[in-house]
Every structure is written in C-alpha cells, then in structure tokens.
C-alpha cells in the first residue's frame, strides 16, 4: 500500500508539472499574439497530448488495481454470496483497459502502447463466441509485451447444473495458454465441473519454462475424470522437472493421478508452500479412488509446505498398521472444510499433525483419535449434534474463534469457568487469552462476563501467581448475538485489553459499542 501511495504521488506530481507547462505556453501565446487568435477553439478529448493521457491512464490503472480483486478472492466466498457479487466483479474486471480503449483511436493507441495495462486477463468458459474470446486473449498477450500475466478462466454464471460445452471451450482456451505458458505467473481455472479441468501434467511436462508460481484447478462439482486427453502414462517424462509452483489448488481427480506416484510428484512440486485439495466423491463402481495412505505420503514429503487445505474430499481408507509411526505432515496452517465423519477421523488417525493455526468448518469433531493443539483454533459451522464441550476439554491454546456454532451457549461458557478439582489448580484451556465469537446467538453477555471474571480472579490468586497462568484479555463479538447492557459493557471496557461488540438480532435490531464508549447503543 505504501508503494502504491508513493507511485500515485509521483504520477500526480508529474501530471501537475505537465499542466503547469501547458498553462505557461497558453498564457505566453495569448500575451504575444492575442490579436492573431481567431474564435476560441472548442476543447475535446482529442486535444489532450499523449503524455498527459498516459499519465491519466496510469492513475486510473493504479486505482483500478486496488478494487479489481482477483476472481479467486471472490470464489472463496459461499456460493450464495458469490452469486450476488460475481456479475459486479466481472464488470469491474473489464472496466480497464477496455473502457478507455473503446473511446477513440487516439485513446486506443495510448492504452495499447503501455504493456502494464494488459497484465490481467479474464476469459469466460461459457462465452457464446469462443473464437472472439481467443482473439482477445492473443491481443492481450501481444499488448503486454514480455511482462508476466495473470489469467483467470472463469464463468459468467455458475447457476447451472451441467454445461456440455464447457469442456470444449476450455480445450480451445488451453491451446492458446499452453503455447504461451512462459508468459504466465498465475493461472486460475474456476469451472463448473471437474471433467472440464485440464490435467496438471500440461503445466509440468515438456520442460516448460519454470515461471508459473500459482495455479488453481477449481470446480464446483465432481462429475468424473478430466477429459482433456492428457496421457498420465507419460509421468516418467517429468521425473527430472522441478516446478516453481508455490501455490496450488487442485481438484480431486488430478490429485488422484498425482498420488499414483507420490514420491516423484513430491520432488516435482518441492517448492509448494500452499496446497488446497478439494472436490472428490467416492465412486464404488470406479476402477480407482483416492487413497488416503498415498495422499498422506505425498503431503509428508513436500519439504516447504506451510498451508494445507482439504475441502469436500472423500478418501479410500486402508486399515492402519499399528506399531508403525504415522507420517508427519509439517504445516503451520491446517484448514479442514466440508468433510465427512470418516474422513476427519482417518486423517488424524493416519497422520501426525501439529499446526499453529487450525480451522475446522462444517466437519464432525466427535471422538477424534487425537486433538491437535494449535495456538489458534477456529471452529465454524459445527453442528449441534457435535459435542463442543468434549472437544474443547482436550484443547489448550491461546486464541479461540467460534463462528456460526449454535451449540455455543451459556453451558459451554460455564464449563470454561469451572475449576478443576485440587491439587491441579487449573481451568480448561489455561493458556486462553483471546476469544472471537461470531454469529452465535445462543449465549448471553452476562454468562460471558461471568466466565471471564472468574477466570481472571482465578489467575490473580496469590497461590496461582507462580503458575504463569493467563486470563482472557481480548474479546471480539460480532454478527448474530445477544444485547449488551450498560453494566456489562462498563465491566468489559475496564477489564479487557481489547473489547469489540457489534451484534445483530433475528428481528432486525442491533447492538453496538463504540471503541471509546462504555454505553452500548441499540437500533
């Protein structure tokens, strides 16, 4: 952001100098030969010099980059939210440079002469005119000269069950992309069905230039194998290749092919830091399914892996061989989303995981074979049939975030304030210092205050001072939640290092507390 501000200031200064010179020339012309001037000429967009136009477009481009987020940022949203925002995003993506380019030939020449205006490409896989889309892509590659390009192959609409033309359009687009693969640093596919996605082999084999650093192969539904006709029997051809990919989002079908040779692929993808595995359903009639053992073997051999996300994937699980040490997957961040009961239990049973941050969203948490001990734990959309109390009894971390969990109530808060019988002199999660609560309407502000107050008094006891215990000093409450009265607000404000409260009610009301106030206001 600082760099962007500096660049903008420099452009503004250059623009101001240019305008000053123009004003001086005009004043001089009026002073020297005012009698020779005829009727005042009408100023139009054609009157602006090329240098001034380019400066204006530089400013517009800088401003556009701040608001035109990469489509991947939007695809991470829930599908309902994405469907409302996607059309607006696509319009924003096309505002620059296409809008100024369409004004006139002069503006088009100025825009096309600056290669950095052409480093983001959006191609629609559901276009009615794929040949025109390919022409636009070729033009963008020409206008961007030798600068690295970010390309997103997406859809105009995702409100569809199946698109029989999607795969054919993607194959046409892919042909152009692969011919210019050395130009891309970021390639992002977000399609409807898995069969339309290209094989990851396309981006690794044939000794491709190692310039691609981020690749996403994402789909909304698993409808079967990738149908781009890439021959995975040629995998030995890549054994001496080393991809420079640092971020990879891969669908289950491509992952299945990788896990047929996990050792080789862990070498090819040795630079990976962020990996997302998603979208695969178990098929009882298929000749092959995704092996959990091979997947864990692959993950455990990636030396630089830091962030691992597993989302909506079903594995074929073999019985664990007891007496053999489980492979360790050494990641700092672990994200598990939309997984079934058997998948979650099998992951923790077959692998050793010790992340610093862990998010569990819409997954079962009962009776896990082991509970990781991340310093930062986030639980989201955990069903009421799951035992939150039992899970949290075995966790001791510093930061806890509870989001959209209807089971978070006063009984759970009471568990956190209960003192374990002497001689232990401890409470559950004695290291807990920060609590985030979002969209949890079934607890009360009074119970939250009571829990924090009792834990604070427990830590401050004279006989506990040498135990290096912590109390909760930072509270963040937002979304659906209870009303906060003035007495509780005053206590929180005086006793908490950080306290934020902004809740809404099911009836449309809301309760907010200003940063420097002790008096909440309701609407």
Coordinates of C-alpha atoms in Angstrom, one line a residue, residues 206-395:
X206 CA 7.8 -30.9 -21.9
X207 CA 10.4 -29.0 -20.0
X208 CA 8.2 -25.9 -19.7
X209 CA 9.9 -22.7 -18.6
X210 CA 9.7 -22.6 -14.8
X211 CA 7.8 -19.3 -14.5
X212 CA 4.4 -20.3 -13.2
X213 CA 4.2 -19.8 -9.5
X214 CA 0.5 -20.1 -8.7
X215 CA -2.0 -22.5 -10.3
X216 CA -5.6 -23.2 -9.3
X217 CA -7.7 -26.0 -10.8
X218 CA -11.0 -25.5 -9.2
X219 CA -14.5 -26.8 -9.9
X220 CA -17.9 -26.7 -8.2
X221 CA -19.0 -30.3 -8.8
X222 CA -17.2 -33.6 -9.3
X223 CA -18.7 -35.2 -12.3
X224 CA -15.9 -37.6 -13.1
X225 CA -12.5 -37.8 -14.7
X226 CA -10.8 -34.9 -16.5
X227 CA -11.4 -35.3 -20.2
X228 CA -8.6 -33.3 -21.8
X229 CA -7.0 -36.5 -23.1
X230 CA -3.6 -35.9 -21.4
X231 CA -1.7 -39.1 -21.1
X232 CA -0.7 -39.8 -17.5
X233 CA 1.5 -42.7 -18.7
X234 CA 4.0 -40.0 -19.6
X235 CA 4.6 -39.2 -16.0
X236 CA 8.2 -40.6 -16.1
X237 CA 8.9 -37.8 -18.6
X238 CA 8.7 -35.2 -15.8
X239 CA 11.0 -37.0 -13.3
X240 CA 13.8 -34.5 -13.9
X241 CA 11.5 -31.5 -13.9
X242 CA 11.2 -29.2 -10.9
X243 CA 8.1 -26.9 -10.9
X244 CA 8.4 -23.4 -9.4
X245 CA 4.8 -23.6 -8.2
X246 CA 4.5 -22.2 -4.7
X247 CA 0.7 -22.2 -4.5
X248 CA -1.5 -24.9 -5.9
X249 CA -5.3 -25.6 -5.7
X250 CA -6.1 -28.9 -7.2
X251 CA -9.2 -30.9 -7.8
X252 CA -9.6 -34.5 -6.6
X253 CA -9.3 -36.1 -10.0
X254 CA -5.9 -34.5 -10.7
X255 CA -4.8 -35.3 -7.1
X256 CA -5.7 -38.9 -7.7
X257 CA -3.3 -39.1 -10.6
X258 CA -0.6 -37.4 -8.5
X259 CA -1.0 -39.9 -5.7
X260 CA -0.3 -42.8 -8.0
X261 CA 3.3 -41.7 -7.8
X262 CA 3.6 -39.7 -4.6
X263 CA 7.4 -39.8 -4.3
X264 CA 8.0 -38.5 -7.8
X265 CA 5.4 -35.7 -7.5
X266 CA 6.7 -34.6 -4.1
X267 CA 10.0 -33.9 -5.9
X268 CA 8.4 -32.2 -8.9
X269 CA 6.4 -29.9 -6.5
X270 CA 9.1 -29.5 -3.9
X271 CA 8.6 -25.7 -3.8
X272 CA 5.0 -25.8 -2.8
X273 CA 4.1 -23.6 0.2
X274 CA 0.3 -23.5 0.0
X275 CA -1.8 -26.5 -1.2
X276 CA -5.5 -27.0 -1.4
X277 CA -7.1 -30.4 -2.1
X278 CA -10.8 -30.3 -3.0
X279 CA -13.8 -31.7 -4.6
X280 CA -13.9 -35.5 -5.0
X281 CA -16.6 -38.0 -4.3
X282 CA -16.1 -41.7 -3.7
X283 CA -17.3 -43.9 -6.6
X284 CA -18.0 -47.5 -5.7
X285 CA -18.0 -48.5 -9.4
X286 CA -14.8 -46.7 -10.3
X287 CA -11.6 -48.7 -11.0
X288 CA -9.7 -46.2 -8.9
X289 CA -10.3 -43.9 -5.9
X290 CA -8.2 -41.5 -3.9
X291 CA -6.0 -43.4 -1.4
X292 CA -5.6 -41.7 1.9
X293 CA -2.3 -43.5 2.5
X294 CA -0.8 -42.3 -0.8
X295 CA -2.1 -38.8 -0.2
X296 CA -0.5 -38.6 3.3
X297 CA 2.7 -40.0 1.8
X298 CA 2.7 -37.2 -0.8
X299 CA 1.9 -34.5 1.7
X300 CA 4.5 -35.6 4.2
X301 CA 7.3 -35.5 1.6
X302 CA 6.8 -31.9 0.5
X303 CA 9.6 -30.1 2.3
X304 CA 8.4 -26.5 2.2
X305 CA 4.6 -26.9 2.7
X306 CA 3.2 -24.4 5.1
X307 CA -0.6 -24.2 4.5
X308 CA -2.8 -27.2 3.8
X309 CA -6.5 -27.1 3.0
X310 CA -8.6 -30.2 2.5
X311 CA -12.2 -29.5 1.3
X312 CA -15.0 -31.7 0.2
X313 CA -12.9 -34.8 -0.5
X314 CA -13.6 -38.5 0.2
X315 CA -10.7 -40.9 0.5
X316 CA -10.4 -44.7 0.2
X317 CA -9.1 -45.7 3.6
X318 CA -7.0 -48.8 4.3
X319 CA -6.7 -50.1 7.8
X320 CA -3.9 -48.5 9.8
X321 CA -0.8 -50.7 10.5
X322 CA -0.3 -50.3 14.3
X323 CA 3.2 -50.2 15.6
X324 CA 4.3 -48.2 12.6
X325 CA 4.9 -44.5 13.3
X326 CA 2.4 -42.2 11.4
X327 CA 3.9 -39.9 8.8
X328 CA 4.2 -36.3 9.9
X329 CA 2.7 -33.5 7.8
X330 CA 4.6 -30.4 8.9
X331 CA 2.3 -27.4 8.2
X332 CA 1.8 -24.2 10.2
X333 CA -1.8 -23.8 9.0
X334 CA -4.4 -26.6 8.6
X335 CA -7.8 -26.0 7.1
X336 CA -10.5 -28.8 7.1
X337 CA -13.8 -28.0 5.4
X338 CA -16.9 -29.9 4.4
X339 CA -15.6 -33.3 5.3
X340 CA -17.5 -36.4 6.5
X341 CA -17.0 -38.1 9.8
X342 CA -14.9 -41.0 8.4
X343 CA -12.6 -38.6 6.6
X344 CA -11.7 -36.4 9.6
X345 CA -11.1 -39.4 11.9
X346 CA -9.0 -41.1 9.3
X347 CA -6.8 -38.1 8.7
X348 CA -6.0 -37.7 12.4
X349 CA -5.6 -41.5 12.8
X350 CA -3.1 -41.9 9.8
X351 CA -1.0 -38.7 10.1
X352 CA 0.7 -36.7 12.8
X353 CA -0.3 -33.0 12.6
X354 CA 0.8 -30.2 14.8
X355 CA -0.3 -26.9 13.1
X356 CA -0.1 -23.5 14.7
X357 CA -3.4 -22.5 13.2
X358 CA -6.3 -24.8 12.6
X359 CA -9.7 -24.1 11.0
X360 CA -12.5 -26.8 11.2
X361 CA -15.6 -25.8 9.2
X362 CA -18.6 -27.9 8.8
X363 CA -16.8 -31.1 9.9
X364 CA -17.6 -33.6 12.7
X365 CA -15.4 -33.2 15.8
X366 CA -16.7 -36.1 18.0
X367 CA -14.4 -38.9 19.1
X368 CA -11.3 -37.9 17.1
X369 CA -8.4 -40.2 17.7
X370 CA -6.2 -37.2 18.6
X371 CA -6.9 -33.5 19.2
X372 CA -4.2 -31.2 17.7
X373 CA -3.0 -28.4 19.9
X374 CA -2.8 -25.3 17.7
X375 CA -2.2 -22.0 19.4
X376 CA -5.1 -20.6 17.2
X377 CA -8.2 -22.7 16.9
X378 CA -11.2 -21.7 14.7
X379 CA -14.4 -23.7 14.8
X380 CA -17.1 -22.8 12.2
X381 CA -20.5 -24.2 11.4
X382 CA -20.1 -27.1 13.8
X383 CA -23.5 -28.9 14.1
X384 CA -25.5 -29.1 17.3
X385 CA -25.1 -32.9 17.2
X386 CA -21.4 -32.4 17.9
X387 CA -20.0 -32.2 21.4
X388 CA -18.2 -28.9 21.6
X389 CA -17.6 -29.3 25.3
X390 CA -15.9 -32.6 24.9
X391 CA -13.7 -31.4 22.1
X392 CA -12.6 -28.2 23.9
X393 CA -11.8 -30.2 27.1
X394 CA -8.7 -31.6 25.3
X395 CA -7.5 -28.4 23.7

